[in-house]
CSV table of C-alpha atoms in Angstrom, one decimal:
chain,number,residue,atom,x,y,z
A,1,UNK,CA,51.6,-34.2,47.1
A,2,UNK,CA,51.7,-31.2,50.0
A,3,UNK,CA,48.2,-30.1,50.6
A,4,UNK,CA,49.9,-26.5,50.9
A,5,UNK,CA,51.7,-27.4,47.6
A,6,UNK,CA,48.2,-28.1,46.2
A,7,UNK,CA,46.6,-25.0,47.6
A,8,UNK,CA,49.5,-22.7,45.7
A,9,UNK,CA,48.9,-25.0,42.6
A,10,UNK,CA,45.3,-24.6,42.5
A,11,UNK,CA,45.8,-20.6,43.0
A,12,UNK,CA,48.0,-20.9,39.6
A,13,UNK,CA,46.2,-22.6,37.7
A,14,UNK,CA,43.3,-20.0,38.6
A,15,UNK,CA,45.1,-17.4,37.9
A,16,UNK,CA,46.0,-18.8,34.5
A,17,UNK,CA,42.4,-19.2,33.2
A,18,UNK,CA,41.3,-15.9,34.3
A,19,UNK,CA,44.2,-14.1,32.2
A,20,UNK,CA,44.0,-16.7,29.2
A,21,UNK,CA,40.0,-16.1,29.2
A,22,UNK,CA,40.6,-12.4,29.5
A,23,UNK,CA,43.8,-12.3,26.2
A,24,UNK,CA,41.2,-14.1,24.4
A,25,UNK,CA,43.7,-17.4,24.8
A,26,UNK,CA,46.7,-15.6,23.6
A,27,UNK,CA,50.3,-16.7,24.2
A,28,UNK,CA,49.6,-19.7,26.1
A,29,UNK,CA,52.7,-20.5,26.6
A,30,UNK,CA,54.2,-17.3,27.4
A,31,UNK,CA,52.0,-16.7,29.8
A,32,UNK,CA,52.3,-19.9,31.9
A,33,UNK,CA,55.8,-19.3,31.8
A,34,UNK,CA,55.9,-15.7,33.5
A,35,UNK,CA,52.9,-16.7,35.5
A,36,UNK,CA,54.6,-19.7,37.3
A,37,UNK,CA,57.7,-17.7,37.7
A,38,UNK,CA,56.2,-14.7,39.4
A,39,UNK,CA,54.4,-17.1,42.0
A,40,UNK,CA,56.0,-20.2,42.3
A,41,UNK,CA,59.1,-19.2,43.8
A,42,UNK,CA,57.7,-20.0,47.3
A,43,UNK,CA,58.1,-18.1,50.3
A,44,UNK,CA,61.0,-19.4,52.4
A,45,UNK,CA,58.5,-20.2,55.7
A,46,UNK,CA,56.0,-21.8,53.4
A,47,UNK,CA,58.1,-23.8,51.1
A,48,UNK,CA,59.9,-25.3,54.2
A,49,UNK,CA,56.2,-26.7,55.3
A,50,UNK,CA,55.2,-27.8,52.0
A,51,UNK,CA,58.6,-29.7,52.6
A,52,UNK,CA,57.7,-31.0,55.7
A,53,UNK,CA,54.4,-32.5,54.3
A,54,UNK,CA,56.4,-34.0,51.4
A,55,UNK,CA,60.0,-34.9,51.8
A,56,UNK,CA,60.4,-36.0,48.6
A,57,UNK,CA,61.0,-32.6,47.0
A,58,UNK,CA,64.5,-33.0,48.8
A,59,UNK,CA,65.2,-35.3,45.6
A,60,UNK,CA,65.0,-32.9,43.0
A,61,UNK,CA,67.9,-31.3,41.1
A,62,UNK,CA,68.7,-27.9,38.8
A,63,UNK,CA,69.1,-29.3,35.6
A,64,UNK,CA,68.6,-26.6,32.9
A,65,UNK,CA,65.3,-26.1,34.8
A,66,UNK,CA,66.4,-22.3,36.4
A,67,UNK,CA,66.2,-19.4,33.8
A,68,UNK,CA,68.1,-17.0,36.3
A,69,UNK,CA,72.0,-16.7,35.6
A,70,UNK,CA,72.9,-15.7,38.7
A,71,UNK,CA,71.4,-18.8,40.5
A,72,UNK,CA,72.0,-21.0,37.7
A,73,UNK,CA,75.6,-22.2,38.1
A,74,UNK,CA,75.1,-22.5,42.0
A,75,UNK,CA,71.7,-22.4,43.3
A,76,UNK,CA,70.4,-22.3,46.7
A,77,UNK,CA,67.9,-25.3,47.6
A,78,UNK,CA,64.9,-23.6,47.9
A,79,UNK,CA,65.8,-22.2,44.1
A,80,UNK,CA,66.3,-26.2,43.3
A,81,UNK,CA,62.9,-27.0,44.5
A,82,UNK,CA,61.1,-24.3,43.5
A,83,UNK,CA,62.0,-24.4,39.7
A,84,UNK,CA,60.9,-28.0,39.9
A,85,UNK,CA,57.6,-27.3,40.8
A,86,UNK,CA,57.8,-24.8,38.3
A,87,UNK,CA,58.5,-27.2,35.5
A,88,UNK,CA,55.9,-29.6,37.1
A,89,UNK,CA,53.3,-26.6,37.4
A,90,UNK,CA,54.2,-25.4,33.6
A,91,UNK,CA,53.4,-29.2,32.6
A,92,UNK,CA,49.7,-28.8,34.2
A,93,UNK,CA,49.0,-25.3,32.5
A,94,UNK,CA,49.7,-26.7,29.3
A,95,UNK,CA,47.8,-29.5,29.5
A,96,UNK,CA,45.1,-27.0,30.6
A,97,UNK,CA,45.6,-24.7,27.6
A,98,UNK,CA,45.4,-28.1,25.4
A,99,UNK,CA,42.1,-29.0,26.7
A,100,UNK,CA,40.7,-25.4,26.3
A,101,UNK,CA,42.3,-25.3,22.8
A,102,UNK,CA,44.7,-22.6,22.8
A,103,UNK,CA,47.0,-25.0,22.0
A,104,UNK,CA,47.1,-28.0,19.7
A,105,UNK,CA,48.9,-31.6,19.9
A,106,UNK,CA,51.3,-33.0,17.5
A,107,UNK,CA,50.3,-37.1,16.2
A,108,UNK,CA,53.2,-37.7,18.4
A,109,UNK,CA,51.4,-36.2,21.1
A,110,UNK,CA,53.4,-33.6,21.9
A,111,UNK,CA,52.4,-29.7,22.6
A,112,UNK,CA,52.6,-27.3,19.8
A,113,UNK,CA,54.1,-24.1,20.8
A,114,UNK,CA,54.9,-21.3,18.7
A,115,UNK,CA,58.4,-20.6,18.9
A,116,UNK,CA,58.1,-17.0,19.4
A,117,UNK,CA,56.5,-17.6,22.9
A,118,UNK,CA,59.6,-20.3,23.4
A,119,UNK,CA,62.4,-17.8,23.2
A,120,UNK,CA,64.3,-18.0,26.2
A,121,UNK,CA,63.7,-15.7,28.9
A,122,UNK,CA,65.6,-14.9,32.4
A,123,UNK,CA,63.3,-14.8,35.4
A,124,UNK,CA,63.9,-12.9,38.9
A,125,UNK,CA,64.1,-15.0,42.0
A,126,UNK,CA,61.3,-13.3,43.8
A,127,UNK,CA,61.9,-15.3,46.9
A,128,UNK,CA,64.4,-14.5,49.8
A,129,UNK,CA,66.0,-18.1,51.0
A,130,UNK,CA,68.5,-16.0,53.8
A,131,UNK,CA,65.4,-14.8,56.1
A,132,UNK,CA,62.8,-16.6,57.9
A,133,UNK,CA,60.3,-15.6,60.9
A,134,UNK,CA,60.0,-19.5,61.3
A,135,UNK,CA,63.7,-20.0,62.1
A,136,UNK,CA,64.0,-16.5,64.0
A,137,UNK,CA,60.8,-17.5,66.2
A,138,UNK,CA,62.5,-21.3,66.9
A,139,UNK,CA,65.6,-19.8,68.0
A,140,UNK,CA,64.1,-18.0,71.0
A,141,UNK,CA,62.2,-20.9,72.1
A,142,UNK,CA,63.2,-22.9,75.1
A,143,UNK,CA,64.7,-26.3,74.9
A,144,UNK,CA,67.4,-28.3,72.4
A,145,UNK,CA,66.5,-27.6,68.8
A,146,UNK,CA,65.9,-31.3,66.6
A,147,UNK,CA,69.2,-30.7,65.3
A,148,UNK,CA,71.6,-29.6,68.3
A,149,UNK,CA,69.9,-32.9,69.8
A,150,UNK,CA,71.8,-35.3,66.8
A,151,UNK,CA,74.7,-33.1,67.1
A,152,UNK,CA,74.9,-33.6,70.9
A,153,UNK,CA,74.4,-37.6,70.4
A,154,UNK,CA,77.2,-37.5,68.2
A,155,UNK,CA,79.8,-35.5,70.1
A,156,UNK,CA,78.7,-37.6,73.0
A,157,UNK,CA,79.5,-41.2,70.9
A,158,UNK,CA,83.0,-39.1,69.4
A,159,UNK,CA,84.1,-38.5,73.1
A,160,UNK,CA,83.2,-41.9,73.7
A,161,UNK,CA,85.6,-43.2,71.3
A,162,UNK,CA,88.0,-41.2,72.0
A,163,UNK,CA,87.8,-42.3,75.6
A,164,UNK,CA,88.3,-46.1,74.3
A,165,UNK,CA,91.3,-44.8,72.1
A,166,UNK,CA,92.8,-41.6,71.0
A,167,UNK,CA,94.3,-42.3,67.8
A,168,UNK,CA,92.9,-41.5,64.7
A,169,UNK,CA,90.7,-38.7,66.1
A,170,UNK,CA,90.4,-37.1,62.8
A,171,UNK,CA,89.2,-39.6,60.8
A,172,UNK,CA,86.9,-40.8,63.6
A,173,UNK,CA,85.4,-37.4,63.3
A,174,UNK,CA,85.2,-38.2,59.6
A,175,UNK,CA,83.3,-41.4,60.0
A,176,UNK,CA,81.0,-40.0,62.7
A,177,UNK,CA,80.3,-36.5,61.1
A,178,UNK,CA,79.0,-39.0,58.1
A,179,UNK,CA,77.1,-41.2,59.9
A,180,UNK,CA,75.0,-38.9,62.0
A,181,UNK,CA,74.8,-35.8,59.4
A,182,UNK,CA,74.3,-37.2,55.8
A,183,UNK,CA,70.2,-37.7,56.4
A,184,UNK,CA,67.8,-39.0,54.2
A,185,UNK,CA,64.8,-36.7,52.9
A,186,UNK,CA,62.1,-38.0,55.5
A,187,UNK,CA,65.0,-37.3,58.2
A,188,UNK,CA,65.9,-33.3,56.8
A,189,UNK,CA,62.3,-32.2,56.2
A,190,UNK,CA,61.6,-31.8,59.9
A,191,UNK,CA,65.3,-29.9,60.3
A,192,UNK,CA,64.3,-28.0,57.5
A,193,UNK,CA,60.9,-26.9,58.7
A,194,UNK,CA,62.3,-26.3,62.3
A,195,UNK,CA,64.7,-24.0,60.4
A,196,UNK,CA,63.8,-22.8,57.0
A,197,UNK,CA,67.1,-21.5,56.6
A,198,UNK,CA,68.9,-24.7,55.5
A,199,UNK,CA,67.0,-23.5,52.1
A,200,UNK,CA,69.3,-20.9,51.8
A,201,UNK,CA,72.2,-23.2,51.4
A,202,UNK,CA,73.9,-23.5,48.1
A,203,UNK,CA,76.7,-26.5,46.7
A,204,UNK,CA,79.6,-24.3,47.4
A,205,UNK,CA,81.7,-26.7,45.4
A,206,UNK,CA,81.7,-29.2,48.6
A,207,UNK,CA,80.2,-32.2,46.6
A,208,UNK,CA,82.3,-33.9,44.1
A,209,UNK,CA,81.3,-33.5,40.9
A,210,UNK,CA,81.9,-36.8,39.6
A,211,UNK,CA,78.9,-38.5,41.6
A,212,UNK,CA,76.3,-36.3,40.1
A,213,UNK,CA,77.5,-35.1,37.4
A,214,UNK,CA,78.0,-31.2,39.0
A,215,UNK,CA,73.9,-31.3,40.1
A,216,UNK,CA,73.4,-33.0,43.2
A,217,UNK,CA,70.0,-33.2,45.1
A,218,UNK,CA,68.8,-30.3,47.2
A,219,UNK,CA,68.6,-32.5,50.1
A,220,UNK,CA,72.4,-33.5,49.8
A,221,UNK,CA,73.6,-30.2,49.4
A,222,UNK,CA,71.7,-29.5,52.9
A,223,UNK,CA,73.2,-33.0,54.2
A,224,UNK,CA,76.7,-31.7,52.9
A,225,UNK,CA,76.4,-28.8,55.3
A,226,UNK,CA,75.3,-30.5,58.0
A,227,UNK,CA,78.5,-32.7,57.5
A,228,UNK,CA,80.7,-30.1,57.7
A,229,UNK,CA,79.7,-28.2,60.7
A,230,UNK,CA,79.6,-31.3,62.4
A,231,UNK,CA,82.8,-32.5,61.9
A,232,UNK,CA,84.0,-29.0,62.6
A,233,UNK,CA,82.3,-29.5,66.1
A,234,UNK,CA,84.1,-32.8,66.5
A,235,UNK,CA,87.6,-31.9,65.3
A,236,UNK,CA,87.3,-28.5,68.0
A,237,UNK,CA,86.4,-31.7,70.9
A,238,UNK,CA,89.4,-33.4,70.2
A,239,UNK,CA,91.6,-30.2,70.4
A,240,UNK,CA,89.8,-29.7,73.8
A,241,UNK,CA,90.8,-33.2,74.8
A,242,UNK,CA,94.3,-32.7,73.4
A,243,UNK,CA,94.6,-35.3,71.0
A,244,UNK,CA,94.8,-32.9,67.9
A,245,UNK,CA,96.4,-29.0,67.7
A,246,UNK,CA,96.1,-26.0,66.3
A,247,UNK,CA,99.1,-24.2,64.4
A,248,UNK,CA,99.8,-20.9,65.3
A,249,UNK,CA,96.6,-18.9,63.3
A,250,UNK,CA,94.4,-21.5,65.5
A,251,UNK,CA,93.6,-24.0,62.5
A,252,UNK,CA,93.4,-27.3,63.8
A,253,UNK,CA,96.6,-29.6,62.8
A,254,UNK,CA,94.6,-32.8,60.8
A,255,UNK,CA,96.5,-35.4,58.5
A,256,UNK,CA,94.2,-34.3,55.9
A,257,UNK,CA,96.0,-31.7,53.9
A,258,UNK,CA,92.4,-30.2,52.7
A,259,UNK,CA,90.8,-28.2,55.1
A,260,UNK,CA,87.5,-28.2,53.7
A,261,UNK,CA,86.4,-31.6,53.1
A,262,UNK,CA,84.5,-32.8,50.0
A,263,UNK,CA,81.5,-35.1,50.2
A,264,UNK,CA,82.4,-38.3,48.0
């Protein structure tokens, strides 16, 4: 685990002994609920190094796990990730109020909670995934940013191909925009550190459904974009080199009759 992620953990799970020692271990539940909400939706700046440190929380989907309507049906990434930790941080508290016994255990083993405390509740988002001093601050420094240097690789191997042949420039861009933008987790967390904005990104309806069932991993809805933009990068080369058009609103002529493609 992040050492940051531990850090913010640790600070929870702090705060949650101090206000179950203070309500005389009242609502257990409840409050471990409202607690991780109000603080575990992390900071855009900081959740993207947390990332960094541990790539795997790329991997993590919605679920049922966001209690916000308005980010449920499309949430941005850093939601995703952050309402995992969540459930993960919820499963420590309880554990916690087990062992101090403001809970009790089933003989299955499982956590008695009242039901009143259970009733379902609808948390704020109390974290803004659209503005980061990280990304702001990388975007005035000199030099090629990690991911205009695989964007440039690519358009430099797609004008190489289309210097060998011509034909089929559109799906070429296809292939290539897949093979240099769909990353892994261990290859997005430093893209996503450099630029803590890629949290802000949401499905948009660009992954099909069918794969994953409508709840794809953070770190593909991320690739997804990535995808995208570099295939519209490509497709705008081969106009430039003549071997595609543009109709007369300047869309670029493809044999693909969808103009926004979905991952598959």
């Amino acid at each position: 685990m992040s050492e940051a992620l531990t850090r913010v953990l640790d600070a929870v799970r702090e705060s949650y002994m101090h206000l179950m020692q203070d309500s005389g271990g009242l609502k257990p539940y409840a409050t471990a609920e409202q607690l991780c909400h109000e603080q575990l939706f992390i900071d855009v700046d900081l959740l993207a190094a947390i990332i960094e440190e541990d790539p795997t929380l790329l991997a993590a989907r919605a679920g049922e796990l966001i209690l916000n309507a308005e980010e449920a049906d499309n949430p941005a990434v850093g939601v995703i990730v952050s309402a995992n930790v969540i459930a993960a941080a919820m499963e420590g508290l309880l554990s916690l109020a087990v062992e101090h016994n403001w809970l009790d255990v089933a003989d299955d083993g499982s956590i008695l909670v009242d039901e009143a405390e259970m009733q379902c509740s609808e948390y704020a988002i109390t974290a803004d995934y659209s503005h980061s001093i990280t990304a702001r601050e990388n975007l005035t420094k000199p030099g090629q940013s990690r991911l205009s240097l695989i964007f440039n690789e690519a358009e430099e191997a797609y004008l190489a191909a289309l210097e060998t042949c011509s034909r089929d420039a559109y799906h070429k861009a296809l292939q290539m925009s897949s093979e240099y933008a769909v990353f892994a987790p261990d290859d997005l967390a430093p893209l996503v550190a450099e630029n803590p904005l890629l949290l802000g990104l949401r499905d948009d309806d660009l992954i099909d459904d069918d794969i994953f069932e409508g709840d794809p991993p953070a770190g593909l809805i991320i690739s997804t974009h990535l995808t995208r933009m570099l295939l519209h990068q490509l497709l705008e080369i081969a106009v430039s080199q003549g071997v595609l058009g543009i109709d007369e609103q300047g869309h670029i002529l493809t044999p693909d009759s969808e103009s926004t493609p979905t991952l598959h």
